mmCIF file of C-alpha atoms in Angstrom:
data_model
loop_
_atom_site.group_PDB
_atom_site.id
_atom_site.type_symbol
_atom_site.label_atom_id
_atom_site.label_comp_id
_atom_site.label_asym_id
_atom_site.label_seq_id
_atom_site.Cartn_x
_atom_site.Cartn_y
_atom_site.Cartn_z
ATOM 1 C CA MET K 868 60.806 51.691 167.480
ATOM 2 C CA ILE K 869 62.184 50.621 170.842
ATOM 3 C CA LEU K 870 58.687 49.867 172.076
ATOM 4 C CA ALA K 871 57.882 47.729 169.043
ATOM 5 C CA ALA K 872 61.063 45.729 169.380
ATOM 6 C CA PHE K 873 60.621 45.054 173.073
ATOM 7 C CA GLY K 874 57.975 42.372 172.629
ATOM 8 C CA ALA K 875 60.375 40.380 170.478
ATOM 9 C CA VAL K 876 63.064 40.643 173.146
ATOM 10 C CA ILE K 877 60.717 39.250 175.781
ATOM 11 C CA ALA K 878 59.502 36.481 173.494
ATOM 12 C CA HIS K 879 63.007 35.123 173.027
ATOM 13 C CA VAL K 880 63.864 34.904 176.729
ATOM 14 C CA PRO K 881 63.951 31.142 177.515
ATOM 15 C CA ALA K 882 61.247 30.034 179.943
ATOM 16 C CA GLN K 883 63.797 28.659 182.392
ATOM 17 C CA ALA K 884 65.483 32.087 182.490
ATOM 18 C CA GLN K 885 62.316 34.006 183.349
ATOM 19 C CA ASP K 886 63.078 34.051 187.081
ATOM 20 C CA LYS K 887 66.274 35.993 186.361
ATOM 21 C CA VAL K 888 64.634 38.686 184.246
ATOM 22 C CA LEU K 889 63.358 42.178 184.990
ATOM 23 C CA ASN K 890 61.420 44.206 182.411
ATOM 24 C CA ILE K 891 61.528 47.971 182.913
ATOM 25 C CA TYR K 892 59.493 50.665 181.167
ATOM 26 C CA SER K 893 61.457 53.881 181.691
ATOM 27 C CA ALA K 894 60.913 57.582 181.042
ATOM 28 C CA ARG K 895 64.526 58.182 182.129
ATOM 29 C CA HIS K 896 67.066 58.454 179.316
ATOM 30 C CA TYR K 897 70.397 59.068 181.026
ATOM 31 C CA GLN K 898 73.644 57.296 180.187
ATOM 32 C CA THR K 899 74.703 57.325 183.840
ATOM 33 C CA ASP K 900 71.813 54.967 184.592
ATOM 34 C CA GLU K 901 73.508 52.249 182.525
ATOM 35 C CA VAL K 902 76.150 51.725 185.220
ATOM 36 C CA MET K 903 73.394 51.410 187.789
ATOM 37 C CA TYR K 904 71.550 48.771 185.753
ATOM 38 C CA ASP K 905 74.747 46.839 185.034
ATOM 39 C CA GLN K 906 75.650 46.700 188.713
ATOM 40 C CA PHE K 907 72.220 45.361 189.621
ATOM 41 C CA THR K 908 72.685 42.545 187.111
ATOM 42 C CA LYS K 909 76.189 41.795 188.438
ATOM 43 C CA ASP K 910 74.918 41.708 192.018
ATOM 44 C CA THR K 911 71.831 39.591 191.391
ATOM 45 C CA GLY K 912 72.246 37.783 188.083
ATOM 46 C CA ILE K 913 68.932 39.330 186.982
ATOM 47 C CA LYS K 914 68.967 40.484 183.356
ATOM 48 C CA ILE K 915 67.306 43.833 182.652
ATOM 49 C CA ASN K 916 65.273 44.408 179.496
ATOM 50 C CA ARG K 917 64.267 48.050 179.119
ATOM 51 C CA VAL K 918 61.752 50.105 177.177
ATOM 52 C CA ASP K 919 62.654 53.793 176.823
ATOM 53 C CA ALA K 920 59.791 56.174 176.035
ATOM 54 C CA ASP K 921 58.202 59.325 177.432
ATOM 55 C CA ASP K 922 55.755 59.221 180.325
ATOM 56 C CA ALA K 923 52.663 59.470 178.124
ATOM 57 C CA GLY K 924 53.895 56.736 175.788
ATOM 58 C CA ILE K 925 54.561 54.378 178.687
ATOM 59 C CA VAL K 926 51.142 54.955 180.208
ATOM 60 C CA ALA K 927 49.451 54.424 176.834
ATOM 61 C CA ARG K 928 51.423 51.211 176.318
ATOM 62 C CA LEU K 929 50.509 49.858 179.736
ATOM 63 C CA ARG K 930 46.823 50.588 179.225
ATOM 64 C CA ALA K 931 46.823 48.941 175.803
ATOM 65 C CA GLU K 932 48.664 45.835 177.024
ATOM 66 C CA GLY K 933 46.519 45.297 180.083
ATOM 67 C CA SER K 934 47.138 42.043 181.929
ATOM 68 C CA SER K 935 49.392 40.790 179.122
ATOM 69 C CA SER K 936 51.954 43.531 179.753
ATOM 70 C CA PRO K 937 55.495 42.244 180.328
ATOM 71 C CA ALA K 938 56.391 45.327 182.397
ATOM 72 C CA ASP K 939 57.668 44.716 185.927
ATOM 73 C CA VAL K 940 58.950 48.151 186.979
ATOM 74 C CA ILE K 941 57.791 51.581 185.791
ATOM 75 C CA LEU K 942 60.100 54.611 186.010
ATOM 76 C CA LEU K 943 58.416 58.004 185.583
ATOM 77 C CA VAL K 944 59.282 61.596 186.461
ATOM 78 C CA ASP K 945 57.154 63.908 188.629
ATOM 79 C CA ALA K 946 54.687 63.022 191.365
ATOM 80 C CA ALA K 947 51.773 64.281 189.254
ATOM 81 C CA ARG K 948 52.599 61.749 186.540
ATOM 82 C CA MET K 949 53.137 58.975 189.072
ATOM 83 C CA ALA K 950 49.804 59.775 190.715
ATOM 84 C CA SER K 951 48.008 59.938 187.368
ATOM 85 C CA ALA K 952 49.289 56.508 186.336
ATOM 86 C CA ASP K 953 48.438 55.167 189.778
ATOM 87 C CA SER K 954 44.858 56.453 189.486
ATOM 88 C CA LEU K 955 44.510 54.403 186.289
ATOM 89 C CA GLY K 956 45.301 51.247 188.230
ATOM 90 C CA LEU K 957 48.668 50.680 186.526
ATOM 91 C CA PHE K 958 50.671 50.034 189.724
ATOM 92 C CA GLN K 959 50.437 47.538 192.562
ATOM 93 C CA PRO K 960 51.187 48.186 196.240
ATOM 94 C CA ILE K 961 54.281 46.638 197.768
ATOM 95 C CA GLN K 962 55.534 46.329 201.317
ATOM 96 C CA SER K 963 59.240 46.777 201.956
ATOM 97 C CA ALA K 964 60.916 47.450 205.291
ATOM 98 C CA LYS K 965 64.052 48.542 203.407
ATOM 99 C CA LEU K 966 62.190 51.216 201.471
ATOM 100 C CA ASP K 967 60.276 52.322 204.557
ATOM 101 C CA GLU K 968 63.595 52.879 206.309
ATOM 102 C CA ALA K 969 65.462 54.507 203.424
ATOM 103 C CA ILE K 970 62.930 56.802 201.714
ATOM 104 C CA PRO K 971 61.051 59.514 203.665
ATOM 105 C CA ALA K 972 57.308 58.919 203.754
ATOM 106 C CA ASN K 973 56.562 62.305 202.172
ATOM 107 C CA LEU K 974 58.371 61.192 198.974
ATOM 108 C CA ARG K 975 56.081 58.212 198.442
ATOM 109 C CA ALA K 976 52.446 57.534 197.685
ATOM 110 C CA THR K 977 50.196 57.486 200.712
ATOM 111 C CA ALA K 978 50.536 54.100 202.385
ATOM 112 C CA THR K 979 47.541 51.765 202.675
ATOM 113 C CA LYS K 980 47.133 48.452 204.492
ATOM 114 C CA ASP K 981 48.372 46.749 201.321
ATOM 115 C CA GLY K 982 51.511 48.862 201.018
ATOM 116 C CA VAL K 983 52.809 51.729 198.867
ATOM 117 C CA THR K 984 52.156 52.000 195.124
ATOM 118 C CA TRP K 985 54.987 54.355 194.091
ATOM 119 C CA THR K 986 58.204 55.685 195.584
ATOM 120 C CA GLY K 987 60.457 58.641 194.820
ATOM 121 C CA PHE K 988 64.146 57.851 194.305
ATOM 122 C CA SER K 989 65.510 61.271 193.370
ATOM 123 C CA THR K 990 64.326 64.792 194.101
ATOM 124 C CA ARG K 991 64.446 68.133 192.347
ATOM 125 C CA ALA K 992 63.750 71.541 193.839
ATOM 126 C CA ARG K 993 61.357 74.097 192.337
ATOM 127 C CA LEU K 994 63.501 77.235 192.370
ATOM 128 C CA ILE K 995 62.870 80.911 191.798
ATOM 129 C CA VAL K 996 65.263 82.500 189.297
ATOM 130 C CA TYR K 997 65.601 86.272 189.288
ATOM 131 C CA ASP K 998 67.426 89.193 187.690
ATOM 132 C CA PRO K 999 69.540 90.824 190.429
ATOM 133 C CA MET K 1000 69.551 94.104 188.503
ATOM 134 C CA ARG K 1001 65.759 94.399 188.787
ATOM 135 C CA VAL K 1002 64.756 92.409 191.854
ATOM 136 C CA LYS K 1003 66.172 91.955 195.337
ATOM 137 C CA ALA K 1004 66.581 88.438 196.712
ATOM 138 C CA ALA K 1005 64.421 89.430 199.685
ATOM 139 C CA ASP K 1006 61.536 90.173 197.295
ATOM 140 C CA VAL K 1007 61.494 86.602 195.963
ATOM 141 C CA ALA K 1008 62.355 84.636 199.081
ATOM 142 C CA THR K 1009 59.038 82.736 199.085
ATOM 143 C CA TYR K 1010 56.587 81.318 196.571
ATOM 144 C CA GLU K 1011 53.917 83.489 198.182
ATOM 145 C CA GLN K 1012 55.789 86.615 197.082
ATOM 146 C CA LEU K 1013 55.267 85.710 193.425
ATOM 147 C CA ALA K 1014 51.782 87.155 193.930
ATOM 148 C CA ASP K 1015 53.047 90.415 195.496
ATOM 149 C CA PRO K 1016 51.896 93.429 193.407
ATOM 150 C CA LYS K 1017 55.465 94.809 193.501
ATOM 151 C CA LEU K 1018 56.330 92.078 190.956
ATOM 152 C CA LYS K 1019 53.597 93.121 188.523
ATOM 153 C CA GLY K 1020 54.705 92.561 184.935
ATOM 154 C CA MET K 1021 57.829 90.660 185.993
ATOM 155 C CA VAL K 1022 56.909 86.969 186.340
ATOM 156 C CA CYS K 1023 57.430 84.262 183.714
ATOM 157 C CA THR K 1024 56.400 80.595 183.928
ATOM 158 C CA ARG K 1025 55.669 77.667 181.696
ATOM 159 C CA SER K 1026 52.071 76.459 181.466
ATOM 160 C CA GLY K 1027 50.292 76.348 184.781
ATOM 161 C CA SER K 1028 48.916 72.940 183.828
ATOM 162 C CA HIS K 1029 52.342 71.393 183.359
ATOM 163 C CA PRO K 1030 52.973 68.701 186.001
ATOM 164 C CA TYR K 1031 55.969 70.597 187.435
ATOM 165 C CA ASN K 1032 53.780 73.602 188.205
ATOM 166 C CA LEU K 1033 50.724 71.567 189.162
ATOM 167 C CA SER K 1034 52.742 69.789 191.839
ATOM 168 C CA LEU K 1035 54.015 73.069 193.272
ATOM 169 C CA PHE K 1036 50.611 74.749 193.142
ATOM 170 C CA ALA K 1037 48.923 71.762 194.759
ATOM 171 C CA THR K 1038 51.429 71.985 197.601
ATOM 172 C CA VAL K 1039 50.852 75.701 198.120
ATOM 173 C CA VAL K 1040 47.086 75.136 198.147
ATOM 174 C CA GLU K 1041 47.538 72.323 200.681
ATOM 175 C CA ARG K 1042 49.406 74.745 202.951
ATOM 176 C CA LEU K 1043 47.316 77.879 202.448
ATOM 177 C CA GLY K 1044 43.873 76.340 202.038
ATOM 178 C CA ASP K 1045 41.586 76.585 199.020
ATOM 179 C CA ALA K 1046 40.517 80.227 199.259
ATOM 180 C CA LYS K 1047 43.958 81.685 199.951
ATOM 181 C CA GLY K 1048 45.544 79.277 197.484
ATOM 182 C CA GLU K 1049 43.306 80.394 194.645
ATOM 183 C CA ALA K 1050 43.857 84.051 195.556
ATOM 184 C CA TRP K 1051 47.605 83.390 195.374
ATOM 185 C CA LEU K 1052 47.270 81.859 191.908
ATOM 186 C CA GLN K 1053 45.285 84.905 190.801
ATOM 187 C CA GLY K 1054 48.048 87.140 192.096
ATOM 188 C CA VAL K 1055 50.683 85.220 190.134
ATOM 189 C CA VAL K 1056 48.594 85.588 186.959
ATOM 190 C CA ASN K 1057 48.248 89.317 187.620
ATOM 191 C CA ASN K 1058 52.056 89.605 187.774
ATOM 192 C CA MET K 1059 52.795 87.826 184.482
ATOM 193 C CA ALA K 1060 55.198 89.526 182.108
ATOM 194 C CA ARG K 1061 53.699 87.478 179.238
ATOM 195 C CA SER K 1062 51.494 84.450 178.715
ATOM 196 C CA PRO K 1063 52.980 81.173 179.978
ATOM 197 C CA LYS K 1064 54.980 79.349 177.312
ATOM 198 C CA GLY K 1065 58.067 77.224 176.757
ATOM 199 C CA GLY K 1066 59.914 74.970 179.162
ATOM 200 C CA ASP K 1067 61.896 75.687 182.308
ATOM 201 C CA THR K 1068 65.113 76.501 180.445
ATOM 202 C CA ASP K 1069 63.159 79.050 178.406
ATOM 203 C CA GLN K 1070 62.078 80.748 181.639
ATOM 204 C CA ILE K 1071 65.683 81.059 182.822
ATOM 205 C CA LYS K 1072 66.723 82.527 179.477
ATOM 206 C CA ALA K 1073 63.763 84.929 179.573
ATOM 207 C CA VAL K 1074 65.058 86.335 182.861
ATOM 208 C CA ALA K 1075 68.575 86.664 181.439
ATOM 209 C CA SER K 1076 67.273 88.457 178.329
ATOM 210 C CA GLY K 1077 65.171 90.906 180.326
ATOM 211 C CA GLU K 1078 61.830 89.599 179.053
ATOM 212 C CA CYS K 1079 60.916 89.083 182.680
ATOM 213 C CA ALA K 1080 62.638 89.457 186.034
ATOM 214 C CA VAL K 1081 61.413 86.409 187.941
ATOM 215 C CA ALA K 1082 60.698 82.808 186.914
ATOM 216 C CA LEU K 1083 60.154 79.278 188.212
ATOM 217 C CA THR K 1084 62.397 76.389 187.238
ATOM 218 C CA ASN K 1085 63.317 72.913 188.411
ATOM 219 C CA SER K 1086 66.820 72.854 189.851
ATOM 220 C CA TYR K 1087 68.249 70.448 187.280
ATOM 221 C CA TYR K 1088 67.546 72.823 184.398
ATOM 222 C CA MET K 1089 69.687 75.427 186.091
ATOM 223 C CA ALA K 1090 72.344 72.816 186.888
ATOM 224 C CA ARG K 1091 72.560 71.881 183.201
ATOM 225 C CA LEU K 1092 73.303 75.497 182.301
ATOM 226 C CA VAL K 1093 75.875 75.729 185.097
ATOM 227 C CA LYS K 1094 77.661 72.649 183.722
ATOM 228 C CA SER K 1095 77.505 73.789 180.104
ATOM 229 C CA ASP K 1096 80.617 74.939 178.240
ATOM 230 C CA LYS K 1097 78.601 76.865 175.654
ATOM 231 C CA PRO K 1098 79.309 80.639 175.798
ATOM 232 C CA GLU K 1099 75.615 81.459 175.424
ATOM 233 C CA ASP K 1100 74.737 79.271 178.413
ATOM 234 C CA ARG K 1101 77.546 80.733 180.490
ATOM 235 C CA SER K 1102 76.190 84.201 179.699
ATOM 236 C CA VAL K 1103 72.737 83.202 180.953
ATOM 237 C CA VAL K 1104 74.154 81.822 184.215
ATOM 238 C CA GLU K 1105 76.106 85.027 184.845
ATOM 239 C CA LYS K 1106 72.990 87.194 184.475
ATOM 240 C CA VAL K 1107 70.655 85.374 186.857
ATOM 241 C CA ARG K 1108 70.543 84.291 190.489
ATOM 242 C CA VAL K 1109 68.586 81.485 192.158
ATOM 243 C CA VAL K 1110 66.636 81.237 195.390
ATOM 244 C CA PHE K 1111 65.641 78.112 197.277
ATOM 245 C CA PRO K 1112 62.260 79.509 198.401
ATOM 246 C CA ASN K 1113 60.647 79.419 201.841
ATOM 247 C CA GLN K 1114 63.802 78.579 203.768
ATOM 248 C CA GLY K 1115 62.476 80.481 206.765
ATOM 249 C CA THR K 1116 59.044 78.848 206.678
ATOM 250 C CA SER K 1117 57.753 75.684 205.031
ATOM 251 C CA GLY K 1118 60.807 74.812 202.940
ATOM 252 C CA THR K 1119 61.424 74.573 199.204
ATOM 253 C CA HIS K 1120 59.035 72.464 197.139
ATOM 254 C CA VAL K 1121 60.608 69.228 195.940
ATOM 255 C CA ASN K 1122 59.328 66.761 193.387
ATOM 256 C CA ILE K 1123 60.525 63.292 192.489
ATOM 257 C CA GLY K 1124 61.717 60.900 189.854
ATOM 258 C CA GLY K 1125 60.037 57.693 190.936
ATOM 259 C CA ALA K 1126 59.351 54.035 190.374
ATOM 260 C CA ALA K 1127 56.555 51.553 190.875
ATOM 261 C CA VAL K 1128 55.910 47.858 190.436
ATOM 262 C CA ALA K 1129 53.599 47.314 187.464
ATOM 263 C CA LYS K 1130 50.088 46.040 188.169
ATOM 264 C CA HIS K 1131 50.634 42.836 186.208
ATOM 265 C CA ALA K 1132 54.342 42.301 186.943
ATOM 266 C CA LYS K 1133 55.372 38.755 186.063
ATOM 267 C CA HIS K 1134 58.592 39.021 188.094
ATOM 268 C CA ARG K 1135 57.305 40.744 191.211
ATOM 269 C CA ASP K 1136 60.079 39.626 193.553
ATOM 270 C CA ASN K 1137 62.724 40.866 191.120
ATOM 271 C CA ALA K 1138 60.839 44.150 190.816
ATOM 272 C CA VAL K 1139 60.773 44.679 194.578
ATOM 273 C CA ALA K 1140 64.479 43.798 194.781
ATOM 274 C CA PHE K 1141 65.202 46.429 192.109
ATOM 275 C CA MET K 1142 63.134 49.039 193.944
ATOM 276 C CA GLU K 1143 65.135 48.347 197.108
ATOM 277 C CA TYR K 1144 68.368 48.520 195.119
ATOM 278 C CA LEU K 1145 67.430 52.006 193.876
ATOM 279 C CA ALA K 1146 67.472 53.183 197.494
ATOM 280 C CA SER K 1147 71.077 52.049 198.022
ATOM 281 C CA PRO K 1148 73.803 54.733 198.225
ATOM 282 C CA PHE K 1149 75.439 53.427 195.029
ATOM 283 C CA ALA K 1150 72.262 53.557 192.962
ATOM 284 C CA GLN K 1151 71.153 56.834 194.540
ATOM 285 C CA ASN K 1152 74.250 58.606 193.245
ATOM 286 C CA TYR K 1153 73.728 57.381 189.699
ATOM 287 C CA PHE K 1154 69.969 57.876 189.773
ATOM 288 C CA ALA K 1155 70.290 61.457 191.015
ATOM 289 C CA ASN K 1156 73.369 62.522 189.051
ATOM 290 C CA GLY K 1157 71.890 61.248 185.806
ATOM 291 C CA ASN K 1158 69.616 64.290 185.779
ATOM 292 C CA ASN K 1159 71.501 66.629 188.148
ATOM 293 C CA GLU K 1160 69.059 65.898 190.956
ATOM 294 C CA PHE K 1161 69.293 65.244 194.685
ATOM 295 C CA ALA K 1162 69.262 61.878 196.420
ATOM 296 C CA ALA K 1163 65.974 60.808 198.005
ATOM 297 C CA ALA K 1164 67.296 58.234 200.476
ATOM 298 C CA LYS K 1165 68.034 59.431 204.001
ATOM 299 C CA GLY K 1166 71.660 60.290 204.695
ATOM 300 C CA VAL K 1167 72.854 59.943 201.083
ATOM 301 C CA LYS K 1168 74.835 62.892 199.715
ATOM 302 C CA ILE K 1169 75.725 63.232 196.057
ATOM 303 C CA ASP K 1170 78.879 64.693 194.537
ATOM 304 C CA ASN K 1171 77.839 67.008 191.702
ATOM 305 C CA PRO K 1172 79.817 70.240 191.074
ATOM 306 C CA ALA K 1173 76.842 71.957 189.447
ATOM 307 C CA ILE K 1174 74.624 71.269 192.451
ATOM 308 C CA THR K 1175 77.397 72.482 194.755
ATOM 309 C CA ALA K 1176 77.720 75.692 192.734
ATOM 310 C CA MET K 1177 74.005 76.315 193.217
ATOM 311 C CA GLY K 1178 74.244 75.936 196.981
ATOM 312 C CA GLY K 1179 74.383 72.176 197.466
ATOM 313 C CA ASP K 1180 71.772 69.810 198.853
ATOM 314 C CA GLN K 1181 71.587 71.139 202.403
ATOM 315 C CA PHE K 1182 68.549 73.355 201.857
ATOM 316 C CA LYS K 1183 65.353 73.007 203.879
ATOM 317 C CA ALA K 1184 62.830 70.985 201.879
ATOM 318 C CA GLU K 1185 59.092 71.011 202.478
ATOM 319 C CA THR K 1186 57.606 67.928 204.064
ATOM 320 C CA VAL K 1187 54.055 68.002 202.684
ATOM 321 C CA PRO K 1188 53.501 64.402 201.511
ATOM 322 C CA LEU K 1189 53.508 64.153 197.721
ATOM 323 C CA GLY K 1190 50.813 61.510 198.004
ATOM 324 C CA VAL K 1191 48.554 64.105 199.590
ATOM 325 C CA VAL K 1192 49.573 66.748 197.078
ATOM 326 C CA ALA K 1193 48.633 64.433 194.212
ATOM 327 C CA LYS K 1194 45.042 64.369 195.443
ATOM 328 C CA ASN K 1195 44.824 68.156 194.963
ATOM 329 C CA MET K 1196 45.675 68.083 191.245
ATOM 330 C CA THR K 1197 42.149 68.141 189.830
ATOM 331 C CA LYS K 1198 41.035 70.827 192.264
ATOM 332 C CA VAL K 1199 44.040 72.994 191.419
ATOM 333 C CA GLN K 1200 43.481 72.595 187.683
ATOM 334 C CA GLN K 1201 39.956 73.934 188.180
ATOM 335 C CA MET K 1202 41.407 76.889 190.092
ATOM 336 C CA LEU K 1203 43.836 77.568 187.235
ATOM 337 C CA ASP K 1204 40.936 77.638 184.794
ATOM 338 C CA ARG K 1205 39.023 80.097 186.981
ATOM 339 C CA VAL K 1206 41.931 82.535 187.401
ATOM 340 C CA GLY K 1207 42.939 82.350 183.743
ATOM 341 C CA TYR K 1208 46.314 80.690 184.274
ATOM 342 C CA LYS K 1209 46.991 79.169 180.866
#
């Protein structure tokens, strides 16, 4: 319904006002973002028109619209989804000294002579959740240990093909190499307590219920439970513990919520200005807190009690470039098929 109505909104923008317009297609649906958008308009005079849909719906819309698309900026979640849309030619490269300075290179697409096609503006950590009554923290201190035979029958995950897992697995394969990476995936499959199913919150609850003893989850799913006032959620939080993996080695895997300038953006300068605005400390706090994530810009710290309760944002994060990781996706999916990771 929102998508259908958007064309009418664009059609009624007076021609003389077009230079003060920015059209955003967004897979982010957080009320805290409204303050961020409003401030951008106050600062620049640029009116924001927004489409809210899921990642797949936005990509389908962009492909159907082609060069007639009104979209200027695309907001998606997860590097795998950003990379997939990029591979379809839906983004255009931009060059920005402000973004180069603010956002670490590993949280962006691989730069070319023409610029960068997508940029991460918030990060989330891929955590290991465990039952302290069944597993010691030292036994789940790294992602590699998920394949240790001592965890046989204890591991729960969502589908291996889900972008959250694909991004992690592609990173591990980048670090370990193809042969060792595939052997690791086989080891994780061998340790499954049950077939992969559900979402990340379901994995946390499965550990709390005793269905399994170890699981993978993005940090913001755990943060949501920490912030919840529901007795059943509080009970789950009390029964599990979290680990930021690989603190003594490569660092914890992080993924991104990101943005890109649309291939056929009609207001390119406004789009670049918005991208640079997202890297500002003000916008970073709203962008990250909207989904209980971490800031992506260098030196920006967020104030979120749930994140603090989980250990804060001072953990060691891996530095494998997400642009490089994205190139491993197809290869890793083939590995998952071979080892029977559903």
